[in-house]
mmCIF file with all atom_site columns, C-alpha atoms in Angstrom:
data_model
loop_
_atom_site.group_PDB
_atom_site.id
_atom_site.type_symbol
_atom_site.label_atom_id
_atom_site.label_alt_id
_atom_site.label_comp_id
_atom_site.label_asym_id
_atom_site.label_entity_id
_atom_site.label_seq_id
_atom_site.pdbx_PDB_ins_code
_atom_site.Cartn_x
_atom_site.Cartn_y
_atom_site.Cartn_z
_atom_site.occupancy
_atom_site.B_iso_or_equiv
_atom_site.pdbx_formal_charge
_atom_site.auth_seq_id
_atom_site.auth_comp_id
_atom_site.auth_asym_id
_atom_site.auth_atom_id
_atom_site.pdbx_PDB_model_num
ATOM 1   C CA . MET A 1 1   ? 105.643 102.874 147.561 1.00 57.00 ? 1   MET A CA 1
ATOM 2   C CA . LYS A 1 2   ? 101.466 102.830 146.935 1.00 84.00 ? 2   LYS A CA 1
ATOM 3   C CA . ALA A 1 3   ? 100.021 100.381 143.752 1.00 78.00 ? 3   ALA A CA 1
ATOM 4   C CA . ARG A 1 4   ? 98.306  104.067 143.328 1.00 80.00 ? 4   ARG A CA 1
ATOM 5   C CA . TRP A 1 5   ? 101.955 105.002 142.099 1.00 81.00 ? 5   TRP A CA 1
ATOM 6   C CA . ILE A 1 6   ? 103.497 102.385 140.276 1.00 82.00 ? 6   ILE A CA 1
ATOM 7   C CA . ILE A 1 7   ? 100.239 102.346 137.647 1.00 81.00 ? 7   ILE A CA 1
ATOM 8   C CA . THR A 1 8   ? 100.259 105.522 137.247 1.00 79.00 ? 8   THR A CA 1
ATOM 9   C CA . ALA A 1 9   ? 104.111 105.680 136.798 1.00 82.00 ? 9   ALA A CA 1
ATOM 10  C CA . VAL A 1 10  ? 103.565 102.937 134.485 1.00 80.00 ? 10  VAL A CA 1
ATOM 11  C CA . SER A 1 11  ? 100.785 104.031 132.597 1.00 76.00 ? 11  SER A CA 1
ATOM 12  C CA . ALA A 1 12  ? 102.725 107.530 131.789 1.00 76.00 ? 12  ALA A CA 1
ATOM 13  C CA . ALA A 1 13  ? 105.886 106.512 131.340 1.00 77.00 ? 13  ALA A CA 1
ATOM 14  C CA . LEU A 1 14  ? 103.959 104.187 128.571 1.00 73.00 ? 14  LEU A CA 1
ATOM 15  C CA . PHE A 1 15  ? 101.814 106.798 127.231 1.00 71.00 ? 15  PHE A CA 1
ATOM 16  C CA . PHE A 1 16  ? 104.270 109.720 127.318 1.00 70.00 ? 16  PHE A CA 1
ATOM 17  C CA . GLY A 1 17  ? 107.032 106.921 125.656 1.00 67.00 ? 17  GLY A CA 1
ATOM 18  C CA . GLY A 1 18  ? 105.106 106.605 122.757 1.00 65.00 ? 18  GLY A CA 1
ATOM 19  C CA . SER A 1 19  ? 105.288 110.040 122.182 1.00 63.00 ? 19  SER A CA 1
ATOM 20  C CA . LEU A 1 20  ? 108.884 110.580 122.946 1.00 61.00 ? 20  LEU A CA 1
ATOM 21  C CA . LEU A 1 21  ? 108.976 107.939 120.298 1.00 64.00 ? 21  LEU A CA 1
ATOM 22  C CA . THR A 1 22  ? 107.562 109.263 117.049 1.00 68.00 ? 22  THR A CA 1
ATOM 23  C CA . SER A 1 23  ? 105.644 112.938 116.583 1.00 71.00 ? 23  SER A CA 1
ATOM 24  C CA . LEU A 1 24  ? 102.625 113.143 114.617 1.00 70.00 ? 24  LEU A CA 1
ATOM 25  C CA . ARG A 1 25  ? 103.790 116.281 113.486 1.00 79.00 ? 25  ARG A CA 1
ATOM 26  C CA . ASP A 1 26  ? 106.145 114.553 110.506 1.00 87.00 ? 26  ASP A CA 1
ATOM 27  C CA . PRO A 1 27  ? 106.271 116.231 107.824 1.00 92.00 ? 27  PRO A CA 1
ATOM 28  C CA . TRP A 1 28  ? 104.832 112.696 105.704 1.00 94.00 ? 28  TRP A CA 1
ATOM 29  C CA . PHE A 1 29  ? 102.380 112.049 108.416 1.00 92.00 ? 29  PHE A CA 1
ATOM 30  C CA . GLN A 1 30  ? 101.030 115.969 108.090 1.00 91.00 ? 30  GLN A CA 1
ATOM 31  C CA . ASN A 1 31  ? 100.888 115.561 104.097 1.00 94.00 ? 31  ASN A CA 1
ATOM 32  C CA . LEU A 1 32  ? 98.161  112.597 103.897 1.00 95.00 ? 32  LEU A CA 1
ATOM 33  C CA . GLN A 1 33  ? 95.232  112.963 102.480 1.00 97.00 ? 33  GLN A CA 1
ATOM 34  C CA . ARG A 1 34  ? 92.487  113.292 105.308 1.00 96.00 ? 34  ARG A CA 1
ATOM 35  C CA . PRO A 1 35  ? 88.606  113.522 105.262 1.00 97.00 ? 35  PRO A CA 1
ATOM 36  C CA . ASP A 1 36  ? 86.134  116.452 105.273 1.00 96.00 ? 36  ASP A CA 1
ATOM 37  C CA . TRP A 1 37  ? 84.956  115.883 108.267 1.00 95.00 ? 37  TRP A CA 1
ATOM 38  C CA . LEU A 1 38  ? 88.217  115.479 109.822 1.00 95.00 ? 38  LEU A CA 1
ATOM 39  C CA . THR A 1 39  ? 87.699  119.307 111.527 1.00 95.00 ? 39  THR A CA 1
ATOM 40  C CA . PHE A 1 40  ? 88.830  118.269 115.253 1.00 93.00 ? 40  PHE A CA 1
ATOM 41  C CA . GLU A 1 41  ? 92.403  116.976 114.589 1.00 90.00 ? 41  GLU A CA 1
ATOM 42  C CA . PHE A 1 42  ? 93.810  119.107 117.338 1.00 90.00 ? 42  PHE A CA 1
ATOM 43  C CA . LEU A 1 43  ? 91.881  117.887 120.167 1.00 92.00 ? 43  LEU A CA 1
ATOM 44  C CA . ILE A 1 44  ? 92.662  113.923 119.508 1.00 89.00 ? 44  ILE A CA 1
ATOM 45  C CA . PRO A 1 45  ? 95.534  114.537 121.459 1.00 86.00 ? 45  PRO A CA 1
ATOM 46  C CA . PHE A 1 46  ? 93.306  115.305 124.653 1.00 90.00 ? 46  PHE A CA 1
ATOM 47  C CA . ILE A 1 47  ? 90.827  113.159 123.410 1.00 93.00 ? 47  ILE A CA 1
ATOM 48  C CA . TRP A 1 48  ? 94.034  110.467 124.332 1.00 90.00 ? 48  TRP A CA 1
ATOM 49  C CA . ILE A 1 49  ? 94.572  112.326 127.498 1.00 88.00 ? 49  ILE A CA 1
ATOM 50  C CA . PHE A 1 50  ? 91.230  111.134 129.222 1.00 94.00 ? 50  PHE A CA 1
ATOM 51  C CA . VAL A 1 51  ? 90.636  108.019 127.299 1.00 94.00 ? 51  VAL A CA 1
ATOM 52  C CA . TRP A 1 52  ? 94.438  107.105 128.918 1.00 92.00 ? 52  TRP A CA 1
ATOM 53  C CA . ALA A 1 53  ? 93.311  108.463 132.210 1.00 92.00 ? 53  ALA A CA 1
ATOM 54  C CA . CYS A 1 54  ? 90.070  107.231 132.653 1.00 95.00 ? 54  CYS A CA 1
ATOM 55  C CA . ALA A 1 55  ? 91.580  103.917 131.961 1.00 94.00 ? 55  ALA A CA 1
ATOM 56  C CA . THR A 1 56  ? 94.892  104.094 134.147 1.00 93.00 ? 56  THR A CA 1
ATOM 57  C CA . ILE A 1 57  ? 92.293  105.007 136.927 1.00 94.00 ? 57  ILE A CA 1
ATOM 58  C CA . SER A 1 58  ? 90.413  101.506 135.969 1.00 95.00 ? 58  SER A CA 1
ATOM 59  C CA . ALA A 1 59  ? 93.568  99.794  136.037 1.00 93.00 ? 59  ALA A CA 1
ATOM 60  C CA . ILE A 1 60  ? 93.946  101.563 140.051 1.00 93.00 ? 60  ILE A CA 1
ATOM 61  C CA . ILE A 1 61  ? 90.850  100.741 140.804 1.00 94.00 ? 61  ILE A CA 1
ATOM 62  C CA . VAL A 1 62  ? 90.480  96.899  139.739 1.00 94.00 ? 62  VAL A CA 1
ATOM 63  C CA . TRP A 1 63  ? 94.121  96.450  141.707 1.00 91.00 ? 63  TRP A CA 1
ATOM 64  C CA . GLU A 1 64  ? 92.257  98.270  145.087 1.00 90.00 ? 64  GLU A CA 1
ATOM 65  C CA . ARG A 1 65  ? 89.504  96.477  145.125 1.00 90.00 ? 65  ARG A CA 1
ATOM 66  C CA . SER A 1 66  ? 90.885  92.386  144.628 1.00 85.00 ? 66  SER A CA 1
ATOM 67  C CA . SER A 1 67  ? 92.372  90.691  147.506 1.00 73.00 ? 67  SER A CA 1
ATOM 68  C CA . LYS A 1 68  ? 95.556  90.808  148.238 1.00 71.00 ? 68  LYS A CA 1
ATOM 69  C CA . ARG A 1 69  ? 95.635  86.902  147.846 1.00 72.00 ? 69  ARG A CA 1
ATOM 70  C CA . SER A 1 70  ? 94.277  87.063  144.422 1.00 73.00 ? 70  SER A CA 1
ATOM 71  C CA . ARG A 1 71  ? 95.587  90.088  143.083 1.00 73.00 ? 71  ARG A CA 1
ATOM 72  C CA . PRO A 1 72  ? 94.424  90.451  138.728 1.00 83.00 ? 72  PRO A CA 1
ATOM 73  C CA . TRP A 1 73  ? 97.678  89.742  137.628 1.00 88.00 ? 73  TRP A CA 1
ATOM 74  C CA . TYR A 1 74  ? 96.338  88.904  134.236 1.00 92.00 ? 74  TYR A CA 1
ATOM 75  C CA . LEU A 1 75  ? 93.825  91.703  133.905 1.00 93.00 ? 75  LEU A CA 1
ATOM 76  C CA . MET A 1 76  ? 97.313  94.135  134.610 1.00 92.00 ? 76  MET A CA 1
ATOM 77  C CA . GLY A 1 77  ? 98.439  92.254  131.740 1.00 93.00 ? 77  GLY A CA 1
ATOM 78  C CA . ILE A 1 78  ? 95.957  93.135  129.157 1.00 95.00 ? 78  ILE A CA 1
ATOM 79  C CA . TYR A 1 79  ? 95.945  96.639  130.481 1.00 94.00 ? 79  TYR A CA 1
ATOM 80  C CA . ALA A 1 80  ? 99.505  96.801  129.943 1.00 92.00 ? 80  ALA A CA 1
ATOM 81  C CA . ALA A 1 81  ? 99.056  95.098  126.556 1.00 94.00 ? 81  ALA A CA 1
ATOM 82  C CA . ILE A 1 82  ? 96.711  97.813  125.596 1.00 94.00 ? 82  ILE A CA 1
ATOM 83  C CA . ALA A 1 83  ? 98.523  100.854 126.738 1.00 92.00 ? 83  ALA A CA 1
ATOM 84  C CA . LEU A 1 84  ? 101.678 98.975  124.950 1.00 92.00 ? 84  LEU A CA 1
ATOM 85  C CA . LEU A 1 85  ? 99.858  98.788  121.223 1.00 94.00 ? 85  LEU A CA 1
ATOM 86  C CA . THR A 1 86  ? 97.832  101.990 122.149 1.00 92.00 ? 86  THR A CA 1
ATOM 87  C CA . SER A 1 87  ? 101.170 103.830 122.710 1.00 90.00 ? 87  SER A CA 1
ATOM 88  C CA . ILE A 1 88  ? 103.144 102.158 120.036 1.00 91.00 ? 88  ILE A CA 1
ATOM 89  C CA . TYR A 1 89  ? 100.821 103.757 117.022 1.00 92.00 ? 89  TYR A CA 1
ATOM 90  C CA . SER A 1 90  ? 102.366 105.984 116.753 1.00 89.00 ? 90  SER A CA 1
ATOM 91  C CA . PRO A 1 91  ? 106.002 105.457 116.184 1.00 90.00 ? 91  PRO A CA 1
ATOM 92  C CA . ILE A 1 92  ? 104.672 102.696 113.847 1.00 93.00 ? 92  ILE A CA 1
ATOM 93  C CA . VAL A 1 93  ? 102.090 104.883 111.159 1.00 93.00 ? 93  VAL A CA 1
ATOM 94  C CA . VAL A 1 94  ? 105.793 107.387 111.432 1.00 91.00 ? 94  VAL A CA 1
ATOM 95  C CA . GLU A 1 95  ? 108.132 106.164 111.593 1.00 89.00 ? 95  GLU A CA 1
ATOM 96  C CA . PHE A 1 96  ? 107.462 102.768 109.746 1.00 93.00 ? 96  PHE A CA 1
ATOM 97  C CA . ARG A 1 97  ? 105.170 104.718 107.167 1.00 94.00 ? 97  ARG A CA 1
ATOM 98  C CA . SER A 1 98  ? 102.371 102.060 107.863 1.00 96.00 ? 98  SER A CA 1
ATOM 99  C CA . LEU A 1 99  ? 98.743  102.829 108.097 1.00 97.00 ? 99  LEU A CA 1
ATOM 100 C CA . ILE A 1 100 ? 98.071  99.483  108.258 1.00 97.00 ? 100 ILE A CA 1
ATOM 101 C CA . GLY A 1 101 ? 99.774  98.223  111.260 1.00 97.00 ? 101 GLY A CA 1
ATOM 102 C CA . GLY A 1 102 ? 98.179  101.226 113.155 1.00 96.00 ? 102 GLY A CA 1
ATOM 103 C CA . LEU A 1 103 ? 95.090  99.535  112.142 1.00 97.00 ? 103 LEU A CA 1
ATOM 104 C CA . ILE A 1 104 ? 96.031  96.100  113.160 1.00 98.00 ? 104 ILE A CA 1
ATOM 105 C CA . VAL A 1 105 ? 97.624  97.791  116.424 1.00 97.00 ? 105 VAL A CA 1
ATOM 106 C CA . GLY A 1 106 ? 94.703  100.052 117.233 1.00 96.00 ? 106 GLY A CA 1
ATOM 107 C CA . GLY A 1 107 ? 92.344  98.180  116.184 1.00 97.00 ? 107 GLY A CA 1
ATOM 108 C CA . LEU A 1 108 ? 93.479  94.996  118.447 1.00 98.00 ? 108 LEU A CA 1
ATOM 109 C CA . ALA A 1 109 ? 94.351  97.633  121.032 1.00 97.00 ? 109 ALA A CA 1
ATOM 110 C CA . THR A 1 110 ? 90.510  98.631  121.094 1.00 97.00 ? 110 THR A CA 1
ATOM 111 C CA . VAL A 1 111 ? 89.204  94.514  120.728 1.00 98.00 ? 111 VAL A CA 1
ATOM 112 C CA . LEU A 1 112 ? 91.465  94.235  123.838 1.00 98.00 ? 112 LEU A CA 1
ATOM 113 C CA . VAL A 1 113 ? 89.126  96.791  125.782 1.00 98.00 ? 113 VAL A CA 1
ATOM 114 C CA . TYR A 1 114 ? 85.896  95.524  125.037 1.00 98.00 ? 114 TYR A CA 1
ATOM 115 C CA . ILE A 1 115 ? 87.182  92.086  126.708 1.00 97.00 ? 115 ILE A CA 1
ATOM 116 C CA . LEU A 1 116 ? 88.753  93.826  129.505 1.00 97.00 ? 116 LEU A CA 1
ATOM 117 C CA . ALA A 1 117 ? 86.045  95.862  130.387 1.00 97.00 ? 117 ALA A CA 1
ATOM 118 C CA . PHE A 1 118 ? 83.784  92.826  130.202 1.00 97.00 ? 118 PHE A CA 1
ATOM 119 C CA . LEU A 1 119 ? 86.074  91.018  133.005 1.00 95.00 ? 119 LEU A CA 1
ATOM 120 C CA . VAL A 1 120 ? 86.642  93.508  135.238 1.00 96.00 ? 120 VAL A CA 1
ATOM 121 C CA . LYS A 1 121 ? 82.790  94.286  135.463 1.00 96.00 ? 121 LYS A CA 1
ATOM 122 C CA . PRO A 1 122 ? 82.594  91.570  138.592 1.00 94.00 ? 122 PRO A CA 1
ATOM 123 C CA . ILE A 1 123 ? 85.263  93.619  140.376 1.00 93.00 ? 123 ILE A CA 1
ATOM 124 C CA . SER A 1 124 ? 83.924  97.021  139.659 1.00 95.00 ? 124 SER A CA 1
ATOM 125 C CA . GLN A 1 125 ? 81.288  98.148  137.538 1.00 97.00 ? 125 GLN A CA 1
ATOM 126 C CA . LYS A 1 126 ? 82.903  101.735 137.769 1.00 98.00 ? 126 LYS A CA 1
ATOM 127 C CA . ALA A 1 127 ? 86.431  99.812  136.312 1.00 97.00 ? 127 ALA A CA 1
ATOM 128 C CA . SER A 1 128 ? 84.485  98.776  133.679 1.00 98.00 ? 128 SER A CA 1
ATOM 129 C CA . TRP A 1 129 ? 82.436  102.141 133.320 1.00 98.00 ? 129 TRP A CA 1
ATOM 130 C CA . LEU A 1 130 ? 86.090  103.918 132.525 1.00 98.00 ? 130 LEU A CA 1
ATOM 131 C CA . PHE A 1 131 ? 86.574  102.086 129.649 1.00 98.00 ? 131 PHE A CA 1
ATOM 132 C CA . LEU A 1 132 ? 83.109  103.859 127.711 1.00 98.00 ? 132 LEU A CA 1
ATOM 133 C CA . PRO A 1 133 ? 85.619  106.831 126.911 1.00 98.00 ? 133 PRO A CA 1
ATOM 134 C CA . TYR A 1 134 ? 87.896  104.094 125.124 1.00 97.00 ? 134 TYR A CA 1
ATOM 135 C CA . ALA A 1 135 ? 84.991  102.021 123.905 1.00 97.00 ? 135 ALA A CA 1
ATOM 136 C CA . LEU A 1 136 ? 84.458  105.056 121.926 1.00 98.00 ? 136 LEU A CA 1
ATOM 137 C CA . TRP A 1 137 ? 87.028  106.298 120.514 1.00 97.00 ? 137 TRP A CA 1
ATOM 138 C CA . GLY A 1 138 ? 88.504  103.245 119.473 1.00 97.00 ? 138 GLY A CA 1
ATOM 139 C CA . PRO A 1 139 ? 86.753  102.979 116.485 1.00 97.00 ? 139 PRO A CA 1
ATOM 140 C CA . ILE A 1 140 ? 86.645  106.585 115.529 1.00 97.00 ? 140 ILE A CA 1
ATOM 141 C CA . GLY A 1 141 ? 90.415  106.620 115.477 1.00 96.00 ? 141 GLY A CA 1
ATOM 142 C CA . THR A 1 142 ? 90.404  102.775 113.782 1.00 96.00 ? 142 THR A CA 1
ATOM 143 C CA . TYR A 1 143 ? 88.091  103.978 111.736 1.00 97.00 ? 143 TYR A CA 1
ATOM 144 C CA . LEU A 1 144 ? 90.253  107.173 110.898 1.00 97.00 ? 144 LEU A CA 1
ATOM 145 C CA . THR A 1 145 ? 93.413  105.249 110.160 1.00 97.00 ? 145 THR A CA 1
ATOM 146 C CA . TRP A 1 146 ? 91.492  103.101 108.057 1.00 97.00 ? 146 TRP A CA 1
ATOM 147 C CA . LEU A 1 147 ? 89.633  106.101 105.710 1.00 97.00 ? 147 LEU A CA 1
ATOM 148 C CA . LEU A 1 148 ? 93.482  107.678 105.305 1.00 97.00 ? 148 LEU A CA 1
ATOM 149 C CA . ILE A 1 149 ? 94.219  104.095 103.802 1.00 97.00 ? 149 ILE A CA 1
ATOM 150 C CA . GLN A 1 150 ? 91.367  104.832 101.532 1.00 97.00 ? 150 GLN A CA 1
ATOM 151 C CA . LEU A 1 151 ? 92.498  108.387 100.338 1.00 97.00 ? 151 LEU A CA 1
ATOM 152 C CA . ASN A 1 152 ? 96.494  108.228 99.950  1.00 97.00 ? 152 ASN A CA 1
ATOM 153 C CA . PRO A 1 153 ? 96.483  104.710 97.907  1.00 94.00 ? 153 PRO A CA 1
ATOM 154 C CA . GLY A 1 154 ? 100.177 103.374 97.678  1.00 89.00 ? 154 GLY A CA 1
ATOM 155 C CA . VAL A 1 155 ? 101.338 104.902 101.036 1.00 89.00 ? 155 VAL A CA 1
ATOM 156 C CA . SER A 1 156 ? 99.646  102.452 103.670 1.00 76.00 ? 156 SER A CA 1
#
């Protein structure tokens, strides 16, 4: 089986696994006070699908551009860590009712994205550039979680 299919299958399992574990349509989450400017909340799942697809393509490129003798397993580990942290955001926020936990895992995933983009650049600039959507969206999502903490005192 080609590596690209394995990477895609693992990525999809983590992406949909986090969604299957919990739902952001949970009444507790839906009743949280939100900032007035958050008028595009319905687009967030589509934004994440795009971000996730770009990161998956980046992982495939890095794997395929590396030599068979020096496979970048540590880089694949960082890709997996980012995917895992991203996929557990919703379960942590909704199931554990922990906005602070969401802030931590979202922020950590975003920091790892910046590090990984830097590390993969010598292998493929394209793979590095594919992190741009996450690098832009990650801070927005983290900031939004921080705002939810501020707007809902006592909930975090």
